[in-house]
Short mmCIF file of C-alpha atoms in Angstrom, two decimals:
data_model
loop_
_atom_site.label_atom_id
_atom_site.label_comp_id
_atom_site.label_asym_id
_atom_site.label_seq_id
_atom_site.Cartn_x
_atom_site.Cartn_y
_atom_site.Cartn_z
CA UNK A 1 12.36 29.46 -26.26
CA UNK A 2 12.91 25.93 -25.77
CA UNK A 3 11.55 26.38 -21.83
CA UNK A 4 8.45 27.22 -23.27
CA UNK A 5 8.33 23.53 -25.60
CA UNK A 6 7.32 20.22 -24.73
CA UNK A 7 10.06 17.93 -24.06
CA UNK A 8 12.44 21.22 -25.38
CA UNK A 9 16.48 20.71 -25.58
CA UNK A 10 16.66 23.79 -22.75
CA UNK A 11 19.28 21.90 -20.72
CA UNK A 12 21.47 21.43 -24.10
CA UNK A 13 20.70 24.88 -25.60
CA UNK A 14 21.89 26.56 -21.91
CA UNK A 15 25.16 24.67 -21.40
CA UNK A 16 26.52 25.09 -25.19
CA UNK A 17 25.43 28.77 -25.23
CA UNK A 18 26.97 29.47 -21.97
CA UNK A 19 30.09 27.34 -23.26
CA UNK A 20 29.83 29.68 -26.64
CA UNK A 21 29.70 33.06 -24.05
CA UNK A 22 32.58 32.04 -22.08
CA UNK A 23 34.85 31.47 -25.37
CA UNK A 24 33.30 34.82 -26.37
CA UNK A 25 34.86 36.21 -23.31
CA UNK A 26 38.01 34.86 -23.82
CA UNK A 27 38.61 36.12 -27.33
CA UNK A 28 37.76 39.63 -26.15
CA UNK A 29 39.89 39.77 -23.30
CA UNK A 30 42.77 40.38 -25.46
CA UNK A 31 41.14 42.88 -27.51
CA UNK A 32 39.92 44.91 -24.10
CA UNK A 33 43.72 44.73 -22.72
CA UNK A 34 45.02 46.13 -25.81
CA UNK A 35 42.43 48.98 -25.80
CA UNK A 36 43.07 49.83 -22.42
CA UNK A 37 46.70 50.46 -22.73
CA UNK A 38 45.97 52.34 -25.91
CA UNK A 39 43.38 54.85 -24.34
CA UNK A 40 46.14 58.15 -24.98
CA UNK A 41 45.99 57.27 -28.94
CA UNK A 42 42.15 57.53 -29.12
CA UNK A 43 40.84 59.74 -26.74
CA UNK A 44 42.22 63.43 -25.02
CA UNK A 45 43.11 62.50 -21.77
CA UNK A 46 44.56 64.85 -19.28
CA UNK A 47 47.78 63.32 -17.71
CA UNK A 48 45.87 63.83 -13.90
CA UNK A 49 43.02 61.73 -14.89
CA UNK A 50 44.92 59.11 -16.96
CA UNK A 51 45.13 56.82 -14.05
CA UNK A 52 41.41 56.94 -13.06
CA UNK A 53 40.44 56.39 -16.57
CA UNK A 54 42.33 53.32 -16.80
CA UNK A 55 40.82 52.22 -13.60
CA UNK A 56 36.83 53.41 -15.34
CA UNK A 57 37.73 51.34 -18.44
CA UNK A 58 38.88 48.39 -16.91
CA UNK A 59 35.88 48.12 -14.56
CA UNK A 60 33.45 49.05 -17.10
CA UNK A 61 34.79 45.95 -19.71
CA UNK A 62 34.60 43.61 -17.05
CA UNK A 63 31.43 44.63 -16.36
CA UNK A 64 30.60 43.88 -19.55
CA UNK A 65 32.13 40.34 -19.79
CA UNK A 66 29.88 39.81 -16.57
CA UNK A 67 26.96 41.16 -18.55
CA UNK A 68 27.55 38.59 -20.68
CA UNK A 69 27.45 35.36 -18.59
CA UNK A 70 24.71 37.46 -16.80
CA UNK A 71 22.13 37.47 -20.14
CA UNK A 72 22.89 33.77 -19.94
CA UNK A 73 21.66 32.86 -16.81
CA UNK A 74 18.35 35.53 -17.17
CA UNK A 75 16.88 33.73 -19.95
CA UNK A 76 14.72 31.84 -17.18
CA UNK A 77 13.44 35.10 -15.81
CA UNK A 78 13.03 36.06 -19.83
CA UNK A 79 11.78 32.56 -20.49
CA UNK A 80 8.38 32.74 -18.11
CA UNK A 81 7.55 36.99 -18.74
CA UNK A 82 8.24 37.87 -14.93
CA UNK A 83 8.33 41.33 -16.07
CA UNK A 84 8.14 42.36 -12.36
CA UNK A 85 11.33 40.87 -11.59
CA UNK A 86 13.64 41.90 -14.67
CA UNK A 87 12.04 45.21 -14.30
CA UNK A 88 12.70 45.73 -10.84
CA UNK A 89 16.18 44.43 -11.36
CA UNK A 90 16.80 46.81 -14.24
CA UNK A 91 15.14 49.55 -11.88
CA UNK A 92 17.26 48.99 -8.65
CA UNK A 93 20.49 48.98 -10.95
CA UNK A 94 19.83 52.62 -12.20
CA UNK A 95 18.79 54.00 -8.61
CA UNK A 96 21.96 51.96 -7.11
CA UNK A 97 23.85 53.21 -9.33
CA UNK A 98 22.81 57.10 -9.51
CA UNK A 99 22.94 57.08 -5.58
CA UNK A 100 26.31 55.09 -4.97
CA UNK A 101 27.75 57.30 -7.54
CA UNK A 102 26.15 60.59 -5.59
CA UNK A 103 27.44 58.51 -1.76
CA UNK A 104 30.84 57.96 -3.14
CA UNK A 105 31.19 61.11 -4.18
CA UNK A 106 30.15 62.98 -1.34
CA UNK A 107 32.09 60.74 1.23
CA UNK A 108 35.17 60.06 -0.49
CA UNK A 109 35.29 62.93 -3.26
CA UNK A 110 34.78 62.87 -6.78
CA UNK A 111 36.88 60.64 -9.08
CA UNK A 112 36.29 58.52 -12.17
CA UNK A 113 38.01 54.96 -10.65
CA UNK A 114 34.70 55.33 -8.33
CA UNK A 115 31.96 55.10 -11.25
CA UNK A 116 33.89 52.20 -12.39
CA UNK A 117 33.80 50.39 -9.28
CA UNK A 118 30.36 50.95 -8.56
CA UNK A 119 29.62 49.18 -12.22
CA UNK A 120 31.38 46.13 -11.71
CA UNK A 121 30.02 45.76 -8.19
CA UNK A 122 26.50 46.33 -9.83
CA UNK A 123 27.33 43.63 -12.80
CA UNK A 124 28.30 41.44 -9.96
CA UNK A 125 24.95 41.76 -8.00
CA UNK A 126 22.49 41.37 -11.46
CA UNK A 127 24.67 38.28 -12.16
CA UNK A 128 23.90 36.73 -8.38
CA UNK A 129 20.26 38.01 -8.60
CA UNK A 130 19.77 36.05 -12.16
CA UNK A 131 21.61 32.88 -10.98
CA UNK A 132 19.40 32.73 -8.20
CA UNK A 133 16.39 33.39 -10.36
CA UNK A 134 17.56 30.94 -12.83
CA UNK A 135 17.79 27.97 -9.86
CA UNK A 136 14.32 28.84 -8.75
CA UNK A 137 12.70 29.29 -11.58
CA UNK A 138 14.14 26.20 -14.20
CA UNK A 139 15.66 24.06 -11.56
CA UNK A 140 16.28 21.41 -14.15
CA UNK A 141 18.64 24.01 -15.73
CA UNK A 142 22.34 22.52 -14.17
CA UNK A 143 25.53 23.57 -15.65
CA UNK A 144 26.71 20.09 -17.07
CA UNK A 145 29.41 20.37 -19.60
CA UNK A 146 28.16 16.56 -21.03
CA UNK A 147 24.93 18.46 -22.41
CA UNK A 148 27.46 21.04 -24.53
CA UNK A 149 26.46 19.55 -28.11
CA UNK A 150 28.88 21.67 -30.58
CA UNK A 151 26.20 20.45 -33.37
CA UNK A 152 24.25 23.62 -32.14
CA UNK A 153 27.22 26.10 -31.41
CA UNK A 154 27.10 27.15 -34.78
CA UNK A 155 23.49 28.47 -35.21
CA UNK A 156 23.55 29.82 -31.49
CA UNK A 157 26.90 31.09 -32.12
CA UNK A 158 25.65 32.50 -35.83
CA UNK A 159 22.70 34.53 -33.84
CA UNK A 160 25.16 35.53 -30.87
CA UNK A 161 27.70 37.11 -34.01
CA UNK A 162 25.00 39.21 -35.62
CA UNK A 163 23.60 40.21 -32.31
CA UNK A 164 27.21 41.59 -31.43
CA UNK A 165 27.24 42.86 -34.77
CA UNK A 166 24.78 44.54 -34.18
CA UNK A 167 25.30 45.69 -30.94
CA UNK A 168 28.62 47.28 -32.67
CA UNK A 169 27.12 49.23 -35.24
CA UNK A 170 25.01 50.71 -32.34
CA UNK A 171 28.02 51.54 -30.12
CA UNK A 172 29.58 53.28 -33.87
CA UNK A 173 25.85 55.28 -34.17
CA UNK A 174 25.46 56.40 -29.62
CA UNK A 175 29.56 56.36 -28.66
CA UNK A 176 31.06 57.88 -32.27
CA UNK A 177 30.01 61.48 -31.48
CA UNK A 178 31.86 61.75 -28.01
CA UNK A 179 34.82 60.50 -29.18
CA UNK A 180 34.97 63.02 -32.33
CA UNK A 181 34.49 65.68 -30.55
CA UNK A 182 37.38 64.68 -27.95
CA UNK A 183 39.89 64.24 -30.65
CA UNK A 184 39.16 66.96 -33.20
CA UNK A 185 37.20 69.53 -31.40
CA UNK A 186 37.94 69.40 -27.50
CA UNK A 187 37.21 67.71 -24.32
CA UNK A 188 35.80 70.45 -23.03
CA UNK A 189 33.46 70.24 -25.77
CA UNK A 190 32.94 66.93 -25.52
CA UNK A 191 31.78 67.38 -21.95
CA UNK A 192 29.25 70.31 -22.73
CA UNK A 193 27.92 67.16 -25.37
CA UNK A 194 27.86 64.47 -22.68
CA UNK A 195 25.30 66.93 -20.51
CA UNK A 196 23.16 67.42 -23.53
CA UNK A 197 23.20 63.88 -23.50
CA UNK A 198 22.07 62.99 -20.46
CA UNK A 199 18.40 64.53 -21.88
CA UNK A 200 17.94 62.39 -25.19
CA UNK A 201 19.41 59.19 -23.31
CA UNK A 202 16.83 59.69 -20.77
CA UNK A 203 14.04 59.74 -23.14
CA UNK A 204 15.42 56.57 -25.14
CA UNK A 205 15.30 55.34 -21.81
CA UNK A 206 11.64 55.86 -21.91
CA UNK A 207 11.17 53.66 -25.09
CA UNK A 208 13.89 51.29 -24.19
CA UNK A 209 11.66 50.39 -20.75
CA UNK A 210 8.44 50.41 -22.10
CA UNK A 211 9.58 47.89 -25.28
CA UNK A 212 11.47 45.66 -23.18
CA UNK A 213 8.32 44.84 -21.16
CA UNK A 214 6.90 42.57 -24.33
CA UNK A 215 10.18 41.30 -24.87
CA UNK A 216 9.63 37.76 -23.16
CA UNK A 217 6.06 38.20 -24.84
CA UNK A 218 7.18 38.76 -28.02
CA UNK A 219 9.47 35.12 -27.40
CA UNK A 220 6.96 33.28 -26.23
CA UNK A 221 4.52 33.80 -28.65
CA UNK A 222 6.36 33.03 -31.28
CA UNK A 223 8.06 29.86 -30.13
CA UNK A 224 4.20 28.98 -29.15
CA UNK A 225 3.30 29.90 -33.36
CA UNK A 226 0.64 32.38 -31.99
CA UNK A 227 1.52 34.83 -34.79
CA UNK A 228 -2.22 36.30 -34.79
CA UNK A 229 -1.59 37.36 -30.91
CA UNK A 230 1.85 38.73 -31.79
CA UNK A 231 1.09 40.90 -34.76
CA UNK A 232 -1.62 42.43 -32.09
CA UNK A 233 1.19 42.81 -29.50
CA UNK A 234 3.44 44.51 -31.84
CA UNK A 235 0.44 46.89 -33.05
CA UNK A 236 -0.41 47.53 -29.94
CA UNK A 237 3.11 48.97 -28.93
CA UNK A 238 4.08 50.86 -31.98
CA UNK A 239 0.98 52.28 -31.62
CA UNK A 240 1.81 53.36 -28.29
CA UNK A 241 5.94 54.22 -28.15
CA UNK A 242 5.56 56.76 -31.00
CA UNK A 243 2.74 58.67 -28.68
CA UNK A 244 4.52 58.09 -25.08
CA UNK A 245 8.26 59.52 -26.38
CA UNK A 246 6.67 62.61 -28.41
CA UNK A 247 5.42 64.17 -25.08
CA UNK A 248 8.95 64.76 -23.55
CA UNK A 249 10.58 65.63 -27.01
CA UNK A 250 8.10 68.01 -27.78
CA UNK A 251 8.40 69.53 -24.26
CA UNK A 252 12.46 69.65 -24.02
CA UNK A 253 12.18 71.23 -27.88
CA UNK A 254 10.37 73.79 -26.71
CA UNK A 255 11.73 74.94 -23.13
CA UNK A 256 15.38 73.83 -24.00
CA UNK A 257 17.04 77.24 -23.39
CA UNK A 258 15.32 77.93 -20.08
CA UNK A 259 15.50 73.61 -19.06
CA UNK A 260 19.44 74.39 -20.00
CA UNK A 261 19.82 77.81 -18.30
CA UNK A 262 18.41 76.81 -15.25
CA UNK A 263 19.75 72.89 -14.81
CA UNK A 264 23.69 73.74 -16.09
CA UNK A 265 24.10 77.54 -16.42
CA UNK A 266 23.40 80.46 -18.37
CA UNK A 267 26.55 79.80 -20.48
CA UNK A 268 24.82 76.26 -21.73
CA UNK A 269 21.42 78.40 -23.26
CA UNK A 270 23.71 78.77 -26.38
CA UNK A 271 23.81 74.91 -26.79
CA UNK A 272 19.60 74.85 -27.22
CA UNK A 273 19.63 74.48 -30.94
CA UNK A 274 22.10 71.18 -30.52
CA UNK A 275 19.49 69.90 -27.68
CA UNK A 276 16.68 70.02 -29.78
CA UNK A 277 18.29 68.01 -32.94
CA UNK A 278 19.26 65.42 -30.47
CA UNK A 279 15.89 64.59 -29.10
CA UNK A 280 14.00 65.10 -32.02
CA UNK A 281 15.06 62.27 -34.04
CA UNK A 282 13.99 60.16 -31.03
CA UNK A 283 10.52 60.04 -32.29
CA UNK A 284 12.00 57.47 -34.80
CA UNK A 285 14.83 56.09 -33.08
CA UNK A 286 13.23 55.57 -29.61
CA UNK A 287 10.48 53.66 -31.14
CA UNK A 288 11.77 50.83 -32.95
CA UNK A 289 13.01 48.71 -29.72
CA UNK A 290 10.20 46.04 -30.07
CA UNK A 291 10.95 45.14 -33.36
CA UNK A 292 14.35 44.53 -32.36
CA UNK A 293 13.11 42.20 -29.73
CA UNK A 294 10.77 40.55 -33.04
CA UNK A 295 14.27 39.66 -34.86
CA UNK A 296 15.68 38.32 -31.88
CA UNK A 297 12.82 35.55 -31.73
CA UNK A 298 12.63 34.83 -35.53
CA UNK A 299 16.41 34.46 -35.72
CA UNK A 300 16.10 37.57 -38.34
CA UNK A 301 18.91 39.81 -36.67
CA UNK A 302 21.61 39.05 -39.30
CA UNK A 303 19.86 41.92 -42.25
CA UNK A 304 19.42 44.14 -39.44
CA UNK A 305 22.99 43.70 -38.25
CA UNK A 306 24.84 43.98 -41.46
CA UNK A 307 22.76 47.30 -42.04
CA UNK A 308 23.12 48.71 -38.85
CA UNK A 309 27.18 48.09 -39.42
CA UNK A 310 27.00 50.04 -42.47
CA UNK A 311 25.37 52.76 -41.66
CA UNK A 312 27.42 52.94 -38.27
CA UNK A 313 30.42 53.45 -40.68
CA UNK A 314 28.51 56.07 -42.72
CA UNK A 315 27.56 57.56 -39.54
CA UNK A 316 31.10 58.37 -38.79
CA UNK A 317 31.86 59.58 -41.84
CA UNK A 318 28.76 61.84 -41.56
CA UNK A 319 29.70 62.95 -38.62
CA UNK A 320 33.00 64.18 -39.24
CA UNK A 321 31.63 66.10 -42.49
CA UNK A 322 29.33 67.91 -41.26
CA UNK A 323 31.22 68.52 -37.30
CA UNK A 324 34.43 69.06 -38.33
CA UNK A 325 35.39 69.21 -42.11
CA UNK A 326 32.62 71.45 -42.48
CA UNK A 327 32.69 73.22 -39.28
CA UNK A 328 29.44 73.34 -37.59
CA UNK A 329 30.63 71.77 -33.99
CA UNK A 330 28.17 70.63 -31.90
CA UNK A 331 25.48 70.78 -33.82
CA UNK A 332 27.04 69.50 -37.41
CA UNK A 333 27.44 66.30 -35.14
CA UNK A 334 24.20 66.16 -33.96
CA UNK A 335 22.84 66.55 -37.49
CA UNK A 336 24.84 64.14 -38.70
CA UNK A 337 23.60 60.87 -36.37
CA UNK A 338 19.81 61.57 -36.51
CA UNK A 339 20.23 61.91 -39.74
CA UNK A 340 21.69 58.79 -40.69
CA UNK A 341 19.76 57.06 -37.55
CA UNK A 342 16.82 58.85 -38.44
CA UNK A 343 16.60 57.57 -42.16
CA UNK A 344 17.72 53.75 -41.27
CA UNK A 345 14.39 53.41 -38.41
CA UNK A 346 12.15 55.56 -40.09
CA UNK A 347 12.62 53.74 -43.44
CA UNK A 348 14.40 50.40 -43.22
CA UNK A 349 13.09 49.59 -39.74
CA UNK A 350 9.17 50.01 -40.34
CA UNK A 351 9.13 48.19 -43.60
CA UNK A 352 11.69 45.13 -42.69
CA UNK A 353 9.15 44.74 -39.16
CA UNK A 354 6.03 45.03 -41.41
CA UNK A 355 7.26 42.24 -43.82
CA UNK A 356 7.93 39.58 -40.81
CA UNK A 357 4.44 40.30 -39.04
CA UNK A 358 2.98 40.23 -42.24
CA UNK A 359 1.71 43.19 -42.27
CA UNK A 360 0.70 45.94 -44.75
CA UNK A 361 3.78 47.65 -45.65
CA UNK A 362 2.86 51.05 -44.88
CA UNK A 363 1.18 50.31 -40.91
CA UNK A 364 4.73 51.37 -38.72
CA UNK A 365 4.68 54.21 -41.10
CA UNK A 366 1.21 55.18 -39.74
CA UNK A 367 2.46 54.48 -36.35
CA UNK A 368 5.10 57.09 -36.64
CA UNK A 369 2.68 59.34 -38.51
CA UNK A 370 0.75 59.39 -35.09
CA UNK A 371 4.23 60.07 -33.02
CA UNK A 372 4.98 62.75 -35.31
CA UNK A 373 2.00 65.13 -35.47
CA UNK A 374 1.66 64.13 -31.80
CA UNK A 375 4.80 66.08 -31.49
CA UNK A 376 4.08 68.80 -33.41
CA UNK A 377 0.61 69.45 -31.87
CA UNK A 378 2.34 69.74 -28.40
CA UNK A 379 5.26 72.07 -29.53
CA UNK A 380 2.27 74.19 -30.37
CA UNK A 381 0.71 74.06 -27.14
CA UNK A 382 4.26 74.45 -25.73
CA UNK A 383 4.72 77.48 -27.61
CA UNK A 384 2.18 79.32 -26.50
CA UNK A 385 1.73 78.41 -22.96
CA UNK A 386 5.54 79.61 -22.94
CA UNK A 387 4.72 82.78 -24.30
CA UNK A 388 2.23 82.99 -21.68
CA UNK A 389 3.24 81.32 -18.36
CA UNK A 390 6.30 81.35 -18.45
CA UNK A 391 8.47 84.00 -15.95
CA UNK A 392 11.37 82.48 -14.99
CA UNK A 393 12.39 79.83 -12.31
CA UNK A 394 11.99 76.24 -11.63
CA UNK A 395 8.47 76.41 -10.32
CA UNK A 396 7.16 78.16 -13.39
CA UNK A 397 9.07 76.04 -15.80
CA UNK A 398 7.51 73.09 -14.29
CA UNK A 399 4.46 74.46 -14.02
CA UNK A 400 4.76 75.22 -18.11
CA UNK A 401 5.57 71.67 -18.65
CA UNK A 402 2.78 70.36 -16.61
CA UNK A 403 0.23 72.32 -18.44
CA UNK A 404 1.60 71.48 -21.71
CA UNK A 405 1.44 68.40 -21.13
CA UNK A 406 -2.51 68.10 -19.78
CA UNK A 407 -3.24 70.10 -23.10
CA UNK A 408 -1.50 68.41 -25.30
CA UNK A 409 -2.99 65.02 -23.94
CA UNK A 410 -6.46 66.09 -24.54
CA UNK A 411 -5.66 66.92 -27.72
CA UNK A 412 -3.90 64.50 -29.65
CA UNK A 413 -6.50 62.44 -28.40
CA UNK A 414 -9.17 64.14 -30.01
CA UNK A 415 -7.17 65.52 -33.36
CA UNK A 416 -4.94 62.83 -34.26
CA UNK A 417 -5.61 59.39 -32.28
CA UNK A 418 -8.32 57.82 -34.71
CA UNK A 419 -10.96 56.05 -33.38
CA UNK A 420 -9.97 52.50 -33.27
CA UNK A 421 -6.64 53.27 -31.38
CA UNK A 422 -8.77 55.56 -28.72
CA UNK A 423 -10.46 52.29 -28.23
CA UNK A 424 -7.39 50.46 -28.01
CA UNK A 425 -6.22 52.68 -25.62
CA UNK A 426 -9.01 52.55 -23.19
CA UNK A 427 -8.64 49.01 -22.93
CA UNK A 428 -5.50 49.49 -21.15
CA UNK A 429 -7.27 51.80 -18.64
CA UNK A 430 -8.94 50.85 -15.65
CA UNK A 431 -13.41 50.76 -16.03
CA UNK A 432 -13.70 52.71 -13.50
CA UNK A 433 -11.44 55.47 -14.98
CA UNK A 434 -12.95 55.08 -18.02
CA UNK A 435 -14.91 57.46 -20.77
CA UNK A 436 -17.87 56.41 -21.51
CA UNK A 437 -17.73 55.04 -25.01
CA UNK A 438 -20.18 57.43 -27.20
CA UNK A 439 -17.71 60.27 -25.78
CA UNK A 440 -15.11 58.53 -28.04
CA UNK A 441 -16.74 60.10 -31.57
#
């Protein structure tokens, strides 16, 4: 934020945080090392693929150490909202990524030490990209280790540990699940999980995208003191999230068994119930990524953090209950996190946001109220189009979801958007494209 000041300390605030990121490195070195060598206690690995995994996990950390410097030198990119260049960045890293893996594969067979080299090359490549961004874009940004004032190390260093914090109760809430079900249930189990996976993770995806584009917004408009234009910002988007994720959830809820049949294999129809519960806490938990973003910029992350921790902890502990202790597999583990998940961003999430904005306490909640019969309204449509359409095959399946979709559109714009977000809405719409406005009532 201090790019965006008058006669801002940006020079001072880069060099001491990138000083603070490289000691951060350091220390965790160690810790990485350790875990590495210690894979066999926490995770079933089979002896042929203990190598490779080694290989994955050492690539992947430094990856992440690289990730690390790399935030540092994007903040310019952040700094000045060239959403066209972080997005394109984040864009060419996931196609790179899904077709080196697919290349690789295909040309020199399949093996795990592959994914993990295609990661670190990848973390390598952002890290260039954003050091050249970061020279064209602040110039007057130099590494000089003269500007490192340790007088600011501790609040950048204080934001930087609740951040992490944070970032760790995440990992305990999206990486917990996988490894129970490798240690107490089975890795072949834990694979049929991972695949289930790849559906919900693509639709938090979807909310992930769309709320990092006000990200450098949401900065700069509060480093500017423009709080009027931010509260619209962030009403704007939680009105929106909610609305864009409950399409897809309502659609994989709905045509789960035949999306599952026809994408794995028969054999994975069985697994629809354990689909569904993943994706359909999303309508909470995909949502709440701008507010996140809000903390960030008021320096508020450390509530957020310490709750996030402690709910990561009872997440395990739900987990386990309900997966293994009481026996439900799969699907006690994906009851247990959305549960948990579900009741920390549908409660503590909306009111904590509403209370920095200034808001009314209750407006995320009507934001989610929005997402929610959104989603219901198109598993209706889903149903019955299914019941009707439907006959088996890609083409039809596709076909099902398309026609949901246009139906379920027109709907929850007439039956649930009210008036003033329809309006809101259109704004965002080209004139041409346009309703005309007395078609709005």
């Amino acid at each position: 934020m201090e790019l965006q000041k008058e006669n801002g300390r940006a020079n001072v605030v880069f060099n001491s945080a990138l000083c603070l990121y490289l000691i951060l490195i350091v220390l965790q070195i160690p810790l990485m090392i350790g875990l590495i060598f210690s894979l066999n206690f926490f995770f079933s690995i089979p002896a042929e693929l203990y190598h490779d995994t080694v290989i994955l996990f050492s690539c992947s950390s430094a990856a992440f150490l690289i990730s690390m410097l790399d935030s540092v030198f994007g903040l310019p990119v952040f700094a000045f909202n060239r959403l066209d260049i972080s997005s394109s960045l984040d864009l060419g890293k996931q196609v790179l990524r899904f077709c080196g893996i697919i290349i690789v594969f295909l040309w020199y067979g399949v093996a795990l030490r592959y994914i993990g080299y295609i990661d670190l090359a990848l973390a390598l490549m952002t890290l260039s990209c954003n050091f050249y961004f970061c020279r064209r874009f602040a110039p007057n940004l130099k590494i000089q280790p003269k500007e490192i004032r340790f007088s600011i190390l501790g609040p950048i260093f204080k934001m930087s540990f609740w951040t992490l914090l944070d970032n760790l109760g995440s990992l305990l809430f999206l990486r917990s699940d996988i490894w129970i079900i490798n240690r107490f249930i089975s890795a072949q189990a834990a694979g049929q999980y991972a695949a289930l996976l790849v559906i919900s993770n693509f639709i938090k995806q979807i909310g992930m995208l769309l709320g990092r584009q006000i990200a450098p917004s949401t900065m700069t408009l509060f480093a500017q003191k423009r709080l009027p234009e931010l509260q619209m910002l962030l009403k704007q988007t939680e009105t929106m999230l909610p609305l864009a994720v409950s399409f897809p959830i309502a659609i994989v809820t709905i045509f789960s068994r035949d999306l599952l049949t026809l994408w794995l294999n028969p054999g994975y129809a069985v697994l629809a119930p354990v689909l569904i519960v993943t994706v359909v806490h999303l309508i909470a938990n995909a949502t709440n990524f701008p507010l996140f973003y809000l903390y960030v910029a008021m320096n508020k992350v450390k509530l957020n953090g310490i709750i996030l921790i402690i709910l990561g902890i009872v997440n395990v502990m739900v987990v386990y209950l309900l997966g293994i202790t009481f026996g439900l597999g799969l699907l006690g583990v994906a009851i247990g996190g959305g549960l948990v998940l579900g009741a920390k961003n549908a409660i503590f999430t909306p009111l904590y946001g509403a209370y920095l904005l200034r808001l009314p306490k209750t407006f995320f909640f009507r934001t989610l109220k929005n997402g929610i019969l959104s989603m219901v309204l198109t598993c209706v449509v889903g149903f019955v189009i299914h019941k009707f359409l439907f006959f088996g095959g890609w083409s039809s399946l596709l076909l099902c979801m398309a026609v949901t979709g246009a139906f379920s559109l027109i709907g929850v714009w007439f039956l649930v958007l009210p008036i003033h977000d329809r309006i809101m809405l259109l704004e965002y719409v080209p004139k041409r494209f346009r309703f005309r406005k007395k078609s709005l009532s």
